[in-house]
Short mmCIF file of C-alpha atoms in Angstrom, two decimals:
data_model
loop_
_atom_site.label_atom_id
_atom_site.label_comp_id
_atom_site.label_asym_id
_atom_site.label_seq_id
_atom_site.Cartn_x
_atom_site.Cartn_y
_atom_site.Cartn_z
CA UNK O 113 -13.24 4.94 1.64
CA UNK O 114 -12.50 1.69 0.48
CA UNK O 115 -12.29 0.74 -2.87
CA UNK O 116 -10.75 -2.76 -3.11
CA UNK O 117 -12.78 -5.26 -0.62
CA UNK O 118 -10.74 -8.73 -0.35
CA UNK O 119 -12.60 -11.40 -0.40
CA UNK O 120 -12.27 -14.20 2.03
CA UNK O 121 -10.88 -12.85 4.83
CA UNK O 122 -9.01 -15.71 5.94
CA UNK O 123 -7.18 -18.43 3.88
CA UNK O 124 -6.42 -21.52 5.43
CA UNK O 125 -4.70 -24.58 3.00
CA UNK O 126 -2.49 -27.43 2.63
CA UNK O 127 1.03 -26.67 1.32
CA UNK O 128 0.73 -27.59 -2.50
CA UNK O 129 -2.63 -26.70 -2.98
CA UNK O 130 -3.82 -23.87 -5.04
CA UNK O 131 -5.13 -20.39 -3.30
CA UNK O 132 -7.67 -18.11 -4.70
CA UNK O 133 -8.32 -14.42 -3.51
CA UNK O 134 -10.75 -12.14 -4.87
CA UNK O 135 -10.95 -8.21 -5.05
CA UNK O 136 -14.09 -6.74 -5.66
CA UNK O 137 -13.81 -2.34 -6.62
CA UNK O 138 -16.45 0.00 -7.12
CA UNK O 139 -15.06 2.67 -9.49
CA UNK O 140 -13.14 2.70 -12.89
CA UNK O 141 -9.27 2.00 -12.67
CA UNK O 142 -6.23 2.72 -14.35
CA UNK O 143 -4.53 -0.70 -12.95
CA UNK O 144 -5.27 -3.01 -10.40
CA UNK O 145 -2.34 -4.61 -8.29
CA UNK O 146 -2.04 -7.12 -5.96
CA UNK O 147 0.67 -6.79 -2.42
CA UNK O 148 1.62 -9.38 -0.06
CA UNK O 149 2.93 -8.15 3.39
CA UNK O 150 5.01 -10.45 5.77
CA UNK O 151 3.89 -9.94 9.56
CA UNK O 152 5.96 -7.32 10.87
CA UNK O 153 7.07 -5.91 7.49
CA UNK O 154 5.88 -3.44 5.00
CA UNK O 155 3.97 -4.56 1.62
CA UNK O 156 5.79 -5.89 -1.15
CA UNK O 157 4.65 -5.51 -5.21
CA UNK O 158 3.79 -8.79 -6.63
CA UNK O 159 1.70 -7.86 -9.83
CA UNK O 160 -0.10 -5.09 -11.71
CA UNK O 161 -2.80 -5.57 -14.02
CA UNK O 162 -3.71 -2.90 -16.56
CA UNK O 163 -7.78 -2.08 -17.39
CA UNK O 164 -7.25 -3.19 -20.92
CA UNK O 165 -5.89 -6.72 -19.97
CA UNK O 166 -7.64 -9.72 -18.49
CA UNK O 167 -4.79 -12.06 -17.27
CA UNK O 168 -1.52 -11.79 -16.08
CA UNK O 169 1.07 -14.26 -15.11
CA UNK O 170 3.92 -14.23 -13.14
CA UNK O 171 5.85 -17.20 -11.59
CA UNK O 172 3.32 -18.86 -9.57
CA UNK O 173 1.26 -16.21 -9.41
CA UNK O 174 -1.78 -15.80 -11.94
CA UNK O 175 -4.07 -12.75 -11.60
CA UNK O 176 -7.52 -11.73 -13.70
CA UNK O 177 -9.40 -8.60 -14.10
CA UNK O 178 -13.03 -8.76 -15.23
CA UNK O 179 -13.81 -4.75 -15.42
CA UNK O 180 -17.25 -5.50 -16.44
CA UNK O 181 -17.89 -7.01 -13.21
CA UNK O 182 -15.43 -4.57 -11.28
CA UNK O 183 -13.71 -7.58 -9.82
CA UNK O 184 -9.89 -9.11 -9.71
CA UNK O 185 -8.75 -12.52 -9.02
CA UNK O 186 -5.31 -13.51 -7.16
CA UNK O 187 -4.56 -17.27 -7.76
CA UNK O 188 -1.17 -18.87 -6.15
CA UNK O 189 -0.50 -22.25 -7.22
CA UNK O 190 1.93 -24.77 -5.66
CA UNK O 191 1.48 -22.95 -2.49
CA UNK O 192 4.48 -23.10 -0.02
CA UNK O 193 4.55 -22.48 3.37
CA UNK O 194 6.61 -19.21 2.56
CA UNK O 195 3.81 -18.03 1.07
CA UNK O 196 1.90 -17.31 4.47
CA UNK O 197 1.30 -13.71 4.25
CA UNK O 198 -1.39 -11.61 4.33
CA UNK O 199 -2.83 -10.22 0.43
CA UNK O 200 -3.83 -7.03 -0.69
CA UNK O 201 -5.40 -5.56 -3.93
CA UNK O 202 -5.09 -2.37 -4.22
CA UNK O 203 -6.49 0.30 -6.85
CA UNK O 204 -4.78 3.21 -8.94
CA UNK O 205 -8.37 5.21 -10.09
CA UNK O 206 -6.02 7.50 -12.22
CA UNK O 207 -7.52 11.04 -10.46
CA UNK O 208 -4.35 12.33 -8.73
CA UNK O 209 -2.66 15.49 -9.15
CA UNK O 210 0.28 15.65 -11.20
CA UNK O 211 0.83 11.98 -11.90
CA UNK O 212 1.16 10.84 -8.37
CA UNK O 213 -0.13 6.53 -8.34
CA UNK O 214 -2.61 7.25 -5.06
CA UNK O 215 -3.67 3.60 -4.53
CA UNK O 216 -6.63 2.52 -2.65
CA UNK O 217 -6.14 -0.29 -0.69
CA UNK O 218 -8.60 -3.18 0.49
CA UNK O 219 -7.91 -4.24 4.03
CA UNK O 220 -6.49 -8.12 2.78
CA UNK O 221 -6.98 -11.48 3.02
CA UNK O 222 -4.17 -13.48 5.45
CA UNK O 223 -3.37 -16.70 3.63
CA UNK O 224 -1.92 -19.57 6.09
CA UNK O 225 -0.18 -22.34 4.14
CA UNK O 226 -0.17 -25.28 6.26
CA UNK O 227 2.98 -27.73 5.85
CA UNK F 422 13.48 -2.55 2.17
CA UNK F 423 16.43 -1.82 -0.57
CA UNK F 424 16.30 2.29 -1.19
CA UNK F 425 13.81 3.28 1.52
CA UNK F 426 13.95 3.85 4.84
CA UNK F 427 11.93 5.05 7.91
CA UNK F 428 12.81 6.17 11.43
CA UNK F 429 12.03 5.30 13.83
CA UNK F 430 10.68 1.82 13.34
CA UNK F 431 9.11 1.91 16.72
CA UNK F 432 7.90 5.26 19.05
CA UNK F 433 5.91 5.63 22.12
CA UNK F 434 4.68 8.88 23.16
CA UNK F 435 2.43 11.06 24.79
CA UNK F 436 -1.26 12.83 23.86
CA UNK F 437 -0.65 16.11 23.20
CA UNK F 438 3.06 15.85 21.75
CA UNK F 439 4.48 16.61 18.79
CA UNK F 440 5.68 13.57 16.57
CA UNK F 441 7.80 13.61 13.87
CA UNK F 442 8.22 10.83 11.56
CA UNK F 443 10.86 10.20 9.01
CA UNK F 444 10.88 8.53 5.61
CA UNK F 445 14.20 8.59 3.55
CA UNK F 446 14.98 7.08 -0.38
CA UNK F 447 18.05 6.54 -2.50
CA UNK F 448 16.02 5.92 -5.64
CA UNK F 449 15.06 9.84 -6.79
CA UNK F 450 11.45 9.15 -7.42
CA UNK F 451 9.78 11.35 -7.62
CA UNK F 452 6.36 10.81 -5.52
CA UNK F 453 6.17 9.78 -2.21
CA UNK F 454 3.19 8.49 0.30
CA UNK F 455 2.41 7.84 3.78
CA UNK F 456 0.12 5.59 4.55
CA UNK F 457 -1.28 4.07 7.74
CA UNK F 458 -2.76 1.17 8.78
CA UNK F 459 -5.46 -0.45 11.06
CA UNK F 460 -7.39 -3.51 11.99
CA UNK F 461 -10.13 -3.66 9.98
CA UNK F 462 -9.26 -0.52 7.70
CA UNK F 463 -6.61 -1.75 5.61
CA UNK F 464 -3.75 0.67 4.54
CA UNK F 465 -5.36 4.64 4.15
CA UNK F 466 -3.69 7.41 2.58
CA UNK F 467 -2.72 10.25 4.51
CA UNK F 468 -0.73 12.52 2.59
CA UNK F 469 1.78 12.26 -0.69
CA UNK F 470 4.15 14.80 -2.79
CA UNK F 471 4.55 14.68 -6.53
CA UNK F 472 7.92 16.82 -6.25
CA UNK F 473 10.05 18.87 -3.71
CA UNK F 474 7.47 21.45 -2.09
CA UNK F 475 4.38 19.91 -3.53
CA UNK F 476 2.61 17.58 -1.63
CA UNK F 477 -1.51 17.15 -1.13
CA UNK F 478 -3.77 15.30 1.01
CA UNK F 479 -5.18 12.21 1.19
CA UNK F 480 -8.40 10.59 2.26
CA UNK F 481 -7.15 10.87 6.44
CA UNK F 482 -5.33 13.58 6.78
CA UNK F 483 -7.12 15.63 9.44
CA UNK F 484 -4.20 15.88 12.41
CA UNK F 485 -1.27 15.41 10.14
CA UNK F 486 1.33 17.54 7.89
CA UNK F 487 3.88 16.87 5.74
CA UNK F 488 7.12 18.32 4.18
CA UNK F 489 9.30 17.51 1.55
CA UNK F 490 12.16 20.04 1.13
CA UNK F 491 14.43 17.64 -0.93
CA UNK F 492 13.60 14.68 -2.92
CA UNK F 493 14.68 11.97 -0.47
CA UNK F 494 13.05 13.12 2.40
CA UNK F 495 9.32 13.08 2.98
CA UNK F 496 8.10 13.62 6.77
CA UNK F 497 5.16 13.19 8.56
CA UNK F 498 4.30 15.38 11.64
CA UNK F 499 1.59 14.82 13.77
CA UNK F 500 0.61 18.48 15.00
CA UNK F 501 -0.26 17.17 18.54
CA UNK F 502 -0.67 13.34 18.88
CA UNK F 503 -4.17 11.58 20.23
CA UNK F 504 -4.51 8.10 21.26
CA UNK F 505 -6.24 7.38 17.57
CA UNK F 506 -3.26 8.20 15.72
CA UNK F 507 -1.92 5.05 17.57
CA UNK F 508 -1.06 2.84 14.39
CA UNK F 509 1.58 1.12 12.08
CA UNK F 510 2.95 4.39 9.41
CA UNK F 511 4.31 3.47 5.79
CA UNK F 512 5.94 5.36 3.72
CA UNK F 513 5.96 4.20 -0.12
CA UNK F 514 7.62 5.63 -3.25
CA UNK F 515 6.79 5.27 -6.89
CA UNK F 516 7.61 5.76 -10.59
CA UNK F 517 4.68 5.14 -12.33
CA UNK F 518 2.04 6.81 -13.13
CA UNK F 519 -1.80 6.63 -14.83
CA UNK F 520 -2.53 4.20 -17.81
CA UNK F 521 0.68 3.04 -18.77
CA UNK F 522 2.20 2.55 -15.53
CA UNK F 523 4.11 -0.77 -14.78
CA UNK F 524 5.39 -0.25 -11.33
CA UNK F 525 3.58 -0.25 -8.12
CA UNK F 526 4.78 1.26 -4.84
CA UNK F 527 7.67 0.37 -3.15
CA UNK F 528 7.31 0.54 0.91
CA UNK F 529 9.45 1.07 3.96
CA UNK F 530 9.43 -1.02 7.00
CA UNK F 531 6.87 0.82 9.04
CA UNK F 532 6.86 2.86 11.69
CA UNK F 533 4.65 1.86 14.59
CA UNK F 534 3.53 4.37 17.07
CA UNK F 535 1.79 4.36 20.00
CA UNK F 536 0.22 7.16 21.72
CA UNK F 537 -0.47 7.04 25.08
#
């Protein structure tokens, strides 16, 4: 089942404007973490989030966590057109044997930065 | 991908066969994963290993085994291959664990298969 649910599917902006993805879950987490995967290519790590914090920063790249409302923000400023890609959140609900991460992944949102 | 590999990165073959598929790391962690994924269903889990010998399912593992008889190695057979096992495969690795984890997954390439 799915436990992350991107939200919009599609993305389309001008280079240099800001983008905003948001991940909705339905069931307490451990950490919440957000993947970008090239066409072609496997995913990549960009940021994990723990369920005690509420922001996290890293480059361009700012991410929230509101565990109240079950919900995660992605937000890429300064967008390049590198930064076409599709997103996904994914969720580690802490219930796996012998300390295995078993994510649960939402099916993405593909981001299109137009130059 | 730097310390993870899979082969092969592309395989046709036929209902009914065997499949094999390979996933190979330099980094000694410790649990593995395969994944898969399709239109509209994101990336599911299909089976992972928290050690040499010890692996468990996933949520889609109906069709599938797995092995891991050394730490770098974790493969994925498909018992006898049907046309909706046709999909992109990932294989991912990872340190972390629980609450105080502060690494996510690191993925292969992707193996895509198609079963015709």
């Amino acid at each position: 089942s799915q436990q992350g649910e991107e939200d919009p599917q599609a993305l389309s902006i001008q280079e240099g404007e800001n983008a905003t993805m948001n991940c909705s879950y339905k069931t307490s987490i451990n950490n919440l973490q957000w993947y970008r995967q090239n066409s072609g290519r496997g995913l990549v790590h960009l940021i994990l989030i723990r369920s005690n914090e509420r922001e996290k920063h890293s480059g361009r790249l700012r991410v929230t966590l509101d565990t109240s409302k079950k919900s995660s923000s992605l937000l890429i400023t300064a967008s390049r057109a590198a930064d076409t890609a599709s997103y996904f959140c994914a969720t580690d609900e802490g219930e796996a044997d012998q300390g295995a991460q078993k994510l649960v992944f939402g099916q993405g949102t593909r981001l299109t930065i137009n130059p | 991908d730097a310390g993870i590999t899979q082969s092969p990165r592309h395989k046709v073959t036929e209902t009914g066969t065997p499949v094999t598929l390979r996933c190979h790391q330099t980094e000694n962690h410790r649990y593995m994963y395969w994944y898969r994924q399709d239109p509209g269903h994101g990336l599911r889990l299909i089976h992972y290993s928290y050690g040499v010998k010890d692996t468990d399912k996933g949520e889609v593992s109906d069709g599938y085994s797995v092995s891991r008889s050394k730490t770098e190695d974790f493969l994925l057979t498909l018992e006898s291959a049907t046309s909706s096992q046709t999909s992109v495969y990932f294989c991912a690795i990872s340190i972390g664990t629980g609450a105080y984890s502060s690494n996510g997954y690191t993925f292969g390439s992707g193996t895509r298969l198609t079963v015709v």
